[in-house]
Structure formats: structure tokens, C-alpha cells
PDB file of C-alpha atoms in Angstrom:
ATOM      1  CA  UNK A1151       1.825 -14.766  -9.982  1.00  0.00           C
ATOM      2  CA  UNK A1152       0.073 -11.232 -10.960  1.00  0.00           C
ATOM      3  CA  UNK A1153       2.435  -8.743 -11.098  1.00  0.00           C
ATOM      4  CA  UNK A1154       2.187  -4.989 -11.326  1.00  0.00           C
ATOM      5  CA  UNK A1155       4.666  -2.201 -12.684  1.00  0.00           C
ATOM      6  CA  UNK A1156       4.910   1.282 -12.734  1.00  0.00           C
ATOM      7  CA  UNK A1157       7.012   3.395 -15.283  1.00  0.00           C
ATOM      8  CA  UNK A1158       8.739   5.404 -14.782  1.00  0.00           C
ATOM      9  CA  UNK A1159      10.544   4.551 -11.701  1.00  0.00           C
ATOM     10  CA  UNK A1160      11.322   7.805 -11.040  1.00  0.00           C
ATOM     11  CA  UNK A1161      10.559  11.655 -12.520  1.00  0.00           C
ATOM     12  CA  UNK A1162      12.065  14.576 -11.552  1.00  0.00           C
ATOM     13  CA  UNK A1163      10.156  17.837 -13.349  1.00  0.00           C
ATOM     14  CA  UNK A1164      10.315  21.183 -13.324  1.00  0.00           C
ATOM     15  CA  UNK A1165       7.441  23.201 -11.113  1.00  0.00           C
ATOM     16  CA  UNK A1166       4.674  23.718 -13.436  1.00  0.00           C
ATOM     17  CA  UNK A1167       5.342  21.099 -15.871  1.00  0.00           C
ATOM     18  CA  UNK A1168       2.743  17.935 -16.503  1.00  0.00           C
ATOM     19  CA  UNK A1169       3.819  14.292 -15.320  1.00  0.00           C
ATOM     20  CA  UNK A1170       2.359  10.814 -16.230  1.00  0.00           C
ATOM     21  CA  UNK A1171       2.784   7.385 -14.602  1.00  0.00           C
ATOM     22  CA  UNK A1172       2.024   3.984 -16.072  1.00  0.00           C
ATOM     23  CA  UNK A1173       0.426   0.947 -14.432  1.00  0.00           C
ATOM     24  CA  UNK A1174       0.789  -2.163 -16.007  1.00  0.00           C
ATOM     25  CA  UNK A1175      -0.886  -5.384 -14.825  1.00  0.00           C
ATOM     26  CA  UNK A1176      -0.476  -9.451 -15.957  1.00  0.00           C
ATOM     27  CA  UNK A1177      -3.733 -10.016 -15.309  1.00  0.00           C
ATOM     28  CA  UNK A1178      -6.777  -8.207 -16.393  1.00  0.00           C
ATOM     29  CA  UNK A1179      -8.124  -6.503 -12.742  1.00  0.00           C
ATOM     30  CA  UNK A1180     -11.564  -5.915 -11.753  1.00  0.00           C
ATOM     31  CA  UNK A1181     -10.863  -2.201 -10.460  1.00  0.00           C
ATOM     32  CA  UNK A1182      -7.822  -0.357 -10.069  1.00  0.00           C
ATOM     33  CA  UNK A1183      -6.639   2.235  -6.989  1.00  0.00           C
ATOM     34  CA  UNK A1184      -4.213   4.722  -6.808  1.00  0.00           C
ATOM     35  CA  UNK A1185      -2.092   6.094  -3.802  1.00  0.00           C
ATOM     36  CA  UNK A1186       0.061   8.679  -2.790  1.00  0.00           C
ATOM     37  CA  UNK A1187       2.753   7.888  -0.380  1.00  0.00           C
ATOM     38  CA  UNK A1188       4.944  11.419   0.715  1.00  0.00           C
ATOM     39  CA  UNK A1189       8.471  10.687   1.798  1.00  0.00           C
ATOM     40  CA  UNK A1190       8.335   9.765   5.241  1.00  0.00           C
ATOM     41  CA  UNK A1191       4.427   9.347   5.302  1.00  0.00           C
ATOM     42  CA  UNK A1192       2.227   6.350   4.031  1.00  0.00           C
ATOM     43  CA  UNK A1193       0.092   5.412   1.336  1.00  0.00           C
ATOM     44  CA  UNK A1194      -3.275   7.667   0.989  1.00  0.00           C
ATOM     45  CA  UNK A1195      -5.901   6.544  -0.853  1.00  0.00           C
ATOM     46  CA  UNK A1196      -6.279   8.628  -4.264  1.00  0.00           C
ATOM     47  CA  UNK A1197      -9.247   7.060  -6.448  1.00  0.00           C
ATOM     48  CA  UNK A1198     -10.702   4.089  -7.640  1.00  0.00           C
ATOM     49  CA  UNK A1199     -11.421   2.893 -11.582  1.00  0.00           C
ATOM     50  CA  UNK A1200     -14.118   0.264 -11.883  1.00  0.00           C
ATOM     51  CA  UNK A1201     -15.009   0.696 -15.779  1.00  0.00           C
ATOM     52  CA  UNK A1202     -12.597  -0.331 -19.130  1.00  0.00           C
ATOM     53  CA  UNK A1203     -12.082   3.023 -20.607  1.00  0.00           C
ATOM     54  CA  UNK A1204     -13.208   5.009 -17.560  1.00  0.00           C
ATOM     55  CA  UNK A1205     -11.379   8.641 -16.884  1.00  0.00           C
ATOM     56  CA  UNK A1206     -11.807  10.284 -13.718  1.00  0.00           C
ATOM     57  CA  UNK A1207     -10.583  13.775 -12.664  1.00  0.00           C
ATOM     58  CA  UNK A1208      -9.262  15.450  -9.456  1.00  0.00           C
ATOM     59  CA  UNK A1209      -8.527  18.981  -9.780  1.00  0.00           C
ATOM     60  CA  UNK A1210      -5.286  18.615 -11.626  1.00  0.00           C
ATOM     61  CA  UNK A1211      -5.171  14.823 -11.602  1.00  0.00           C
ATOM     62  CA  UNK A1212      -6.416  12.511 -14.149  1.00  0.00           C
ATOM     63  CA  UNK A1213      -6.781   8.886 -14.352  1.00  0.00           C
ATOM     64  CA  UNK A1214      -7.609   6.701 -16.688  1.00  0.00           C
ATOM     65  CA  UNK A1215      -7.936   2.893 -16.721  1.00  0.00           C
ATOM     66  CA  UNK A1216      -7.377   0.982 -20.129  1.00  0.00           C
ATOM     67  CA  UNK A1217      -9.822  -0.591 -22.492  1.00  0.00           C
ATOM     68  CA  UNK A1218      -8.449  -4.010 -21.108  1.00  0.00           C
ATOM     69  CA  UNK A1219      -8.343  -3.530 -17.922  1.00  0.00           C
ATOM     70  CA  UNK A1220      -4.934  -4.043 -17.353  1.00  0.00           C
ATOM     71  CA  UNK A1221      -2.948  -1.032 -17.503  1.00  0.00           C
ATOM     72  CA  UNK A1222      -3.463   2.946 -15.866  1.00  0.00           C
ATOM     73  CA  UNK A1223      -2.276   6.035 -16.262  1.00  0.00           C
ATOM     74  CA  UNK A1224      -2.096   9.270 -13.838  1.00  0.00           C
ATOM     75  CA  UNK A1225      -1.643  12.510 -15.534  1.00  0.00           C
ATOM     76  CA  UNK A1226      -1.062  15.583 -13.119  1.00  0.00           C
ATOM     77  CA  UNK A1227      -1.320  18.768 -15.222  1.00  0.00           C
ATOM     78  CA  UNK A1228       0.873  21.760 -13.772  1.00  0.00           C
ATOM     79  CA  UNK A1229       2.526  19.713 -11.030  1.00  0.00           C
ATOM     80  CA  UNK A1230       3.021  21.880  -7.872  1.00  0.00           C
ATOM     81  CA  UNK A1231       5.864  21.497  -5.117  1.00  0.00           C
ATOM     82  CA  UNK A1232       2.667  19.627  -3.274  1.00  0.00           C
ATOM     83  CA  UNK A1233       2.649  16.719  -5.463  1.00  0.00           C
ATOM     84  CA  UNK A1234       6.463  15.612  -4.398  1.00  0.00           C
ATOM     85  CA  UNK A1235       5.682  11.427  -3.648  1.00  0.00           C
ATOM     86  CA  UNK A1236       5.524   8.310  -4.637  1.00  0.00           C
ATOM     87  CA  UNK A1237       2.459   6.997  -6.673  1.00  0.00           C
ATOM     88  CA  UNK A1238       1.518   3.712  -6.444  1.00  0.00           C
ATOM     89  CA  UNK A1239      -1.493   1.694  -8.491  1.00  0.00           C
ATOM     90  CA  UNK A1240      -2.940  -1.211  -6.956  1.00  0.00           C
ATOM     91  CA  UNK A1241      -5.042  -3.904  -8.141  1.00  0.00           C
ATOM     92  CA  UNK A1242      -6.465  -6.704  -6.751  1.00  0.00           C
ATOM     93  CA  UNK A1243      -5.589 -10.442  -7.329  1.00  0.00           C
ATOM     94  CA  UNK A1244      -9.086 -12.151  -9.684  1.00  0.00           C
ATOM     95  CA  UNK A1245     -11.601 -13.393  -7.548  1.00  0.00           C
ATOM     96  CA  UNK A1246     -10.270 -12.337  -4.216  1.00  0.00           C
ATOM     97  CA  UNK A1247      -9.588  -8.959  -2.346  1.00  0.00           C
ATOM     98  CA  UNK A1248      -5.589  -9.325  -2.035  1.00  0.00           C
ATOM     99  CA  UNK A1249      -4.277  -5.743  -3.765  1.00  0.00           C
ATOM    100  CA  UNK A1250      -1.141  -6.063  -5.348  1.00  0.00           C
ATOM    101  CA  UNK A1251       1.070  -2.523  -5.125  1.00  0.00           C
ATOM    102  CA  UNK A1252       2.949  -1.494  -8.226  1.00  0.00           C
ATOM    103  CA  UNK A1253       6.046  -0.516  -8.315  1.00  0.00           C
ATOM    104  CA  UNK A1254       5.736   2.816  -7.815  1.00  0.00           C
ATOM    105  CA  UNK A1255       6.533   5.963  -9.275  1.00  0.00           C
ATOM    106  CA  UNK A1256       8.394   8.247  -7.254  1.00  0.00           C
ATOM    107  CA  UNK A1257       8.118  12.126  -8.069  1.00  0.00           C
ATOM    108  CA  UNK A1258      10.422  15.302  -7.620  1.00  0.00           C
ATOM    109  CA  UNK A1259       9.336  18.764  -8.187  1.00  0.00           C
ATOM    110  CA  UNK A1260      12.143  21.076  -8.754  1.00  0.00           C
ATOM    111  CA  UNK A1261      10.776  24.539  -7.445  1.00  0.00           C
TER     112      UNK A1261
ATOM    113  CA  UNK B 301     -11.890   8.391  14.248  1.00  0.00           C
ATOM    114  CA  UNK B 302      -8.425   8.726  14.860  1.00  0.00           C
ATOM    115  CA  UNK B 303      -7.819   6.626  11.608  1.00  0.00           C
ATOM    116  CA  UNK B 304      -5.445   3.048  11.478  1.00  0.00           C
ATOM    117  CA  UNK B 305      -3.373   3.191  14.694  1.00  0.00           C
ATOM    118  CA  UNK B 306       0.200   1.487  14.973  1.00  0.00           C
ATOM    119  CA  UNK B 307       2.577   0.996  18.006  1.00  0.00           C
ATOM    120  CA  UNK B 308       5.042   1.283  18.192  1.00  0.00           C
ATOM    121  CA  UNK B 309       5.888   3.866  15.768  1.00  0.00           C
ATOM    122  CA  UNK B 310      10.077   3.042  15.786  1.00  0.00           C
ATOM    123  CA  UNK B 311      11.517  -0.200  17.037  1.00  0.00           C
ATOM    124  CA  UNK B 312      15.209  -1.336  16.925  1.00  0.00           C
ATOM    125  CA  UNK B 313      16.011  -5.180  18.508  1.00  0.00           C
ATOM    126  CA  UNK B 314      18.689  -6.915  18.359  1.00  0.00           C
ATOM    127  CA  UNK B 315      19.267 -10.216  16.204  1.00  0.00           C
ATOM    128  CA  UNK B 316      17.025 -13.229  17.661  1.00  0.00           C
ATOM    129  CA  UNK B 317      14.688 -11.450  19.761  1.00  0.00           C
ATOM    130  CA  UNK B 318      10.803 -11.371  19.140  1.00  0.00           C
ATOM    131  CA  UNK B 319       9.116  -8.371  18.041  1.00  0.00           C
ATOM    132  CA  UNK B 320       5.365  -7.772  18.038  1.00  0.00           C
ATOM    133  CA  UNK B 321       3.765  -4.642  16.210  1.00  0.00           C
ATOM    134  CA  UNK B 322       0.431  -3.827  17.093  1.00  0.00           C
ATOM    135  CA  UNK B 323      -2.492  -2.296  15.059  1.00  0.00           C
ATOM    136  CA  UNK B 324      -5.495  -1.222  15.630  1.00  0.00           C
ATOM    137  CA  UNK B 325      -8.242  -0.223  12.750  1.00  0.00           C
ATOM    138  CA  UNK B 326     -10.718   1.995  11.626  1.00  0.00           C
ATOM    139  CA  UNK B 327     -14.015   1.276  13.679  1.00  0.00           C
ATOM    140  CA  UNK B 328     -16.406  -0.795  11.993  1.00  0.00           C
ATOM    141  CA  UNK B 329     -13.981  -1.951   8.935  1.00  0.00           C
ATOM    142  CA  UNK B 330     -14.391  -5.800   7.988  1.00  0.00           C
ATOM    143  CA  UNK B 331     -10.725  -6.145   6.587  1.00  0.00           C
ATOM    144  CA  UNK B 332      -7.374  -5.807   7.749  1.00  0.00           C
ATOM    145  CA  UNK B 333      -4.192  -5.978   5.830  1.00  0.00           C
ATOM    146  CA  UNK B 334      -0.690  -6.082   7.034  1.00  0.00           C
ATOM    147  CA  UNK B 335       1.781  -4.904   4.416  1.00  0.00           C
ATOM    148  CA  UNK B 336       5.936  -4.762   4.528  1.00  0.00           C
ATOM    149  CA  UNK B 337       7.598  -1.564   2.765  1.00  0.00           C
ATOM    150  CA  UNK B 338      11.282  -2.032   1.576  1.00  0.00           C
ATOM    151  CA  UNK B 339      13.199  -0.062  -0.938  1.00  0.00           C
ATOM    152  CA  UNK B 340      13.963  -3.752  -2.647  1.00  0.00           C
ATOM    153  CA  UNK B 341      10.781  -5.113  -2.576  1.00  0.00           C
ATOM    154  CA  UNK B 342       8.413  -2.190  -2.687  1.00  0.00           C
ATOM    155  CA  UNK B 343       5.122  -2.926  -0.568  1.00  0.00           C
ATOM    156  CA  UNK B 344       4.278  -6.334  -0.150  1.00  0.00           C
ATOM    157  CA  UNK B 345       1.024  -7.534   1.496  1.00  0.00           C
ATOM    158  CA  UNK B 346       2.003 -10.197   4.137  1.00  0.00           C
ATOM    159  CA  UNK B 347      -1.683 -11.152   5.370  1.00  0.00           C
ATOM    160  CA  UNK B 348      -5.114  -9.930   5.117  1.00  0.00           C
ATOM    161  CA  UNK B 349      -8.084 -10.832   7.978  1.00  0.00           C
ATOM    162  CA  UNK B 350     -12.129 -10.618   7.069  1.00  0.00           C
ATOM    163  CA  UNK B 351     -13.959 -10.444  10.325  1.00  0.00           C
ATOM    164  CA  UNK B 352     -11.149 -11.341  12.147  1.00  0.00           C
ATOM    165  CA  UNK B 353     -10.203 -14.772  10.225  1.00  0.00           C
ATOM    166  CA  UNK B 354      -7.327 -15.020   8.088  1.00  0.00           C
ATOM    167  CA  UNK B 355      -7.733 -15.286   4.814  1.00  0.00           C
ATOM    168  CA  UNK B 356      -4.734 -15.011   2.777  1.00  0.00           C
ATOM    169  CA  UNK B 357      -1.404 -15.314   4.675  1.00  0.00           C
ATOM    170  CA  UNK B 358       0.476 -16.338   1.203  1.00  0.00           C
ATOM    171  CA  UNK B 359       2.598 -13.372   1.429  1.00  0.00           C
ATOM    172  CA  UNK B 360       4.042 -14.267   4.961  1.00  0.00           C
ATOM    173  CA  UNK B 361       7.754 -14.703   4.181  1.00  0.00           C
ATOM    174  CA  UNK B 362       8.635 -17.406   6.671  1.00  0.00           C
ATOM    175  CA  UNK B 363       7.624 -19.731   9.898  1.00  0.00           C
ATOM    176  CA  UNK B 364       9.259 -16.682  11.875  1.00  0.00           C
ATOM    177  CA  UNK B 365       6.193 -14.375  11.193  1.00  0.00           C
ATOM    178  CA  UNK B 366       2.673 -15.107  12.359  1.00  0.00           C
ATOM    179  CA  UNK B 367      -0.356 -12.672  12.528  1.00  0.00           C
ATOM    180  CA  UNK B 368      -3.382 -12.982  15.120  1.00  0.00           C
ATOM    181  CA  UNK B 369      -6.633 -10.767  15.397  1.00  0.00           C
ATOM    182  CA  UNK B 370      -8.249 -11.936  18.719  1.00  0.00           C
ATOM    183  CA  UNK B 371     -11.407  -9.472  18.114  1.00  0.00           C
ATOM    184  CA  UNK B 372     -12.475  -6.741  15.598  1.00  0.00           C
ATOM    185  CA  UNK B 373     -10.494  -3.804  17.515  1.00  0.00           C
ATOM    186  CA  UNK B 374      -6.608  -5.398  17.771  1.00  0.00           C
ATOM    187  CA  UNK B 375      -4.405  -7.272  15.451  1.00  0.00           C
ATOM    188  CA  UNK B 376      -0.867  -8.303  16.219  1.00  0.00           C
ATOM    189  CA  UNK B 377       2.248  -9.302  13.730  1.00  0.00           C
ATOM    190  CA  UNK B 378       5.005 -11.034  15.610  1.00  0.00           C
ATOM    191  CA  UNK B 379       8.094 -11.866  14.358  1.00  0.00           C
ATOM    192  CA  UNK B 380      10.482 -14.658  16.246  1.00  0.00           C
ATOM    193  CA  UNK B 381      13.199 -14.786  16.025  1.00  0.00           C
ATOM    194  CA  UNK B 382      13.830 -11.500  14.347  1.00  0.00           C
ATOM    195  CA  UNK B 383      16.386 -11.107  11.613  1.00  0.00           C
ATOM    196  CA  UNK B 384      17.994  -7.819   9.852  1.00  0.00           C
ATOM    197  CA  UNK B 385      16.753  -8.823   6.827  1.00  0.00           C
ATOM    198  CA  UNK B 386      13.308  -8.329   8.645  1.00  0.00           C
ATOM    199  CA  UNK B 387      14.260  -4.309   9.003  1.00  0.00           C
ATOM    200  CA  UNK B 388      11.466  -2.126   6.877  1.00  0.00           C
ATOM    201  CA  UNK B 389       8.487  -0.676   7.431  1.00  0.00           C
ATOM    202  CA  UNK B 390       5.437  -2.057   8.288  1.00  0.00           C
ATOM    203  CA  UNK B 391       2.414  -1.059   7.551  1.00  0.00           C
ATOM    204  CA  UNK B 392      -1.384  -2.163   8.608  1.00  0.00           C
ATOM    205  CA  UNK B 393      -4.257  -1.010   6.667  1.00  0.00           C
ATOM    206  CA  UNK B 394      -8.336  -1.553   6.828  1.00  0.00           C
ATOM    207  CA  UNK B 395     -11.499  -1.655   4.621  1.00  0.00           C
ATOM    208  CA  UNK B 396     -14.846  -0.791   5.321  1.00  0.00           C
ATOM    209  CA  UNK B 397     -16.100  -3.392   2.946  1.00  0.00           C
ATOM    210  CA  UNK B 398     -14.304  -4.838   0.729  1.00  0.00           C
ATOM    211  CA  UNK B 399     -16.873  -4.541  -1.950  1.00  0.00           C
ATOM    212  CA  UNK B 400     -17.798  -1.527  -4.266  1.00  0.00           C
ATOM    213  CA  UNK B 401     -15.570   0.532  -1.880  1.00  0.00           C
ATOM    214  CA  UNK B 402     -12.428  -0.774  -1.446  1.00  0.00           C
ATOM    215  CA  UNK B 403     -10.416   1.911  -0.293  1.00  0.00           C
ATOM    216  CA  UNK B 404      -8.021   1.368   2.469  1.00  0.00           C
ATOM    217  CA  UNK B 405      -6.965   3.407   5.360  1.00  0.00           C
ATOM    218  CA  UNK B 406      -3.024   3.018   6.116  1.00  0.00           C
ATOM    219  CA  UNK B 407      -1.611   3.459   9.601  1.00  0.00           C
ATOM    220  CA  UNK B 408       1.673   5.760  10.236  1.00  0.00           C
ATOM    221  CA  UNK B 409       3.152   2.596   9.963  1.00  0.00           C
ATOM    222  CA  UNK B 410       6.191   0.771  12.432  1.00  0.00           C
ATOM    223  CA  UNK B 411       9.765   1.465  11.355  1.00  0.00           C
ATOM    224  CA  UNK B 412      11.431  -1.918  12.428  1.00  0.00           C
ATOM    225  CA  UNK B 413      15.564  -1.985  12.521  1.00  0.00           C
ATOM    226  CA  UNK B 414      16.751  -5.353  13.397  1.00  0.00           C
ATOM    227  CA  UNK B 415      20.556  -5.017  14.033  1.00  0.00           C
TER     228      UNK B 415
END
């Protein structure tokens, strides 16, 4: 079956320094999402990639979905004590509307 | 809106006993998903409902777990007999239309301990 993961698993970083996470998928998707879970809390909905090659920016967060349509990446630039959670991609099984959760990549800011 | 609702929030049971967690979603959404957190497993959807029918229930681990949605407001995931392999969080979520916008809106989410 389709299968999603995230690396790294987990990232610990220093306040003000960037971080990236990598989706990958089996199976080329029709969109990608992103969440943010914080410890304790549950998944928020970040953003949603429609397009091969499209980037999309949030203040400090950038996202990109591949050329193929199978992989993502989320850049946060200058990561703040804020950001602490885990990020999770999501994409949805072909031809139906079942979203398959990465993996996850679970972020610590060290103040 | 007061967003995804869940009840109850914590629940411990013992070994064999039935559980039901309760959801309620977003006004006027046309999907509802019930997903299962665990550190092992990460989030796995269980079932998903369109208008109330279910559509997709491959991810239902066993016999023990069944999922109803009598009407657009009020969905229900019962497990019976409950097992502590059965303890994580669970999570229901809903879509305003599962087309060009996709986005779902998580409940707080049930912790469920099965001891």
C-alpha cells in the first residue's frame, strides 16, 4: 500500500537556526498537506500543494512540492521557540480522499 | 463554531469492557475521518464517512471496532471488547468538501488507556 515518510525523525536546533523536513511518497499524490501537531495538542492544518514544482510561503515557512509529485519539503527559516512540534505531510491515496500521515518530524528548539 | 468536538476527552477501562468515543463535526462539513495516534504507529486513519455513509473502513484494525454516523451532527467509534493494545489517542477530523479544499479540522482528540 502507499506509504509516506518523513526525515528526519527528529531535529533538535538551536533558536534562530533554519530546519527542513522531507516527505516522501510511493505513489505520485494529487496534492499534498502539511500539519503541525504541538506536544499535547493535535494536528492543525498548515497548507496545501496542488501543482508539481509549486512553492508556497508562510511568513517564515516554506513549502515546496516536487516536480513528481511525490516528495515535500518544509523549510522554516529562523526557527523560534514557537515552532516546537511535530510536522506531519499528508497525502491522499489516488483516486479517493483517504490521507495518508507521514511519519512525522518532530522538532525541538533549544532557547 | 466551536470547531471538531470529542468526548470524552480522557478515558481509562478496564480489559473487556466497551468503550464508545463520541465526535461531533464542524457544521456543514461532508466528511468525517476517525484517526488512531500511537507513538508505534504514528496516525493511522481507521474510517472515513461522506454524508454520513462509510466509505473506507480499510483501516479498522479488527471485528472489535465499528464506527456509526446516524445523521450529519454525531458520529460514534466503539470498541468491544476493549484491549490495552487499543490505548492511544484518538482523533476525529472533518472536511468541508473534500474537493479543491481539503483541509481538515482535528478535534482535541480522546486519550483512551485500556488497562
Amino acid at each position: 500500500g502507499q506509504q509516506v515518510m518523513q526525515i528526519p525523525q527528529y531535529q533538535h536546533v538551536q533558536e534562530g537556526e533554519d530546519f527542513t523536513t522531507y516527505c516522501n511518497s510511493s505513489t505520485t499524490l494529487s496534492n499534498i498537506q502539511w500539519y503541525k501537531q504541538r506536544p499535547g495538542g493535535h494536528p492543525v492544518f498548515l497548507i496545501q500543494l496542488v501543482k508539481s514544482g509549486e512553492v508556497k510561503k508562510q511568513k517564515r515557512l516554506t513549502f515546496q512540492f516536487g516536480e513528481a509529485k511525490k516528495n515535500s519539503s518544509l523549510h522554516i527559516t529562523a526557527t523560534q521557540t514557537t515552532d516546537v512540534g511535530t510536522y506531519f505531510c499528508a497525502g491522499p491515496t489516488s483516486g479517493t480522499y483517504k490521507y495518508i500521515f507521514g511519519t512525522g518530524t518532530r522538532l525541538k528548539v533549544l532557547a | 463554531d466551536a470547531g471538531v468536538i470529542q468526548s470524552p476527552r480522557h478515558e481509562v477501562t478496564e480489559m473487556g469492557q466497551e468503550v464508545t468515543l463520541r465526535c461531533k463535526p464542524i457544521s456543514g462539513h461532508d466528511y468525517l475521518f476517525w484517526y488512531r495516534q500511537t507513538m508505534m504507529r504514528g496516525l493511522e486513519l481507521l474510517i472515513y464517512f461522506n454524508n454520513n455513509v462509510p466509505i473506507d473502513d480499510s483501516g479498522m484494525p479488527e471485528d472489535r471496532f465499528s464506527a456509526k454516523m446516524p445523521n450529519a451532527s454525531f458520529s460514534t467509534l466503539k470498541i468491544q471488547p476493549s484491549e490495552p493494545r487499543d490505548s492511544a489517542v484518538y482523533f476525529c477530523a472533518s472536511s468541508l468538501d473534500v474537493g479543491k479544499n481539503t483541509e481538515a479540522f482535528f478535534g482535541q482528540g480522546t486519550r483512551l488507556t485500556v488497562v
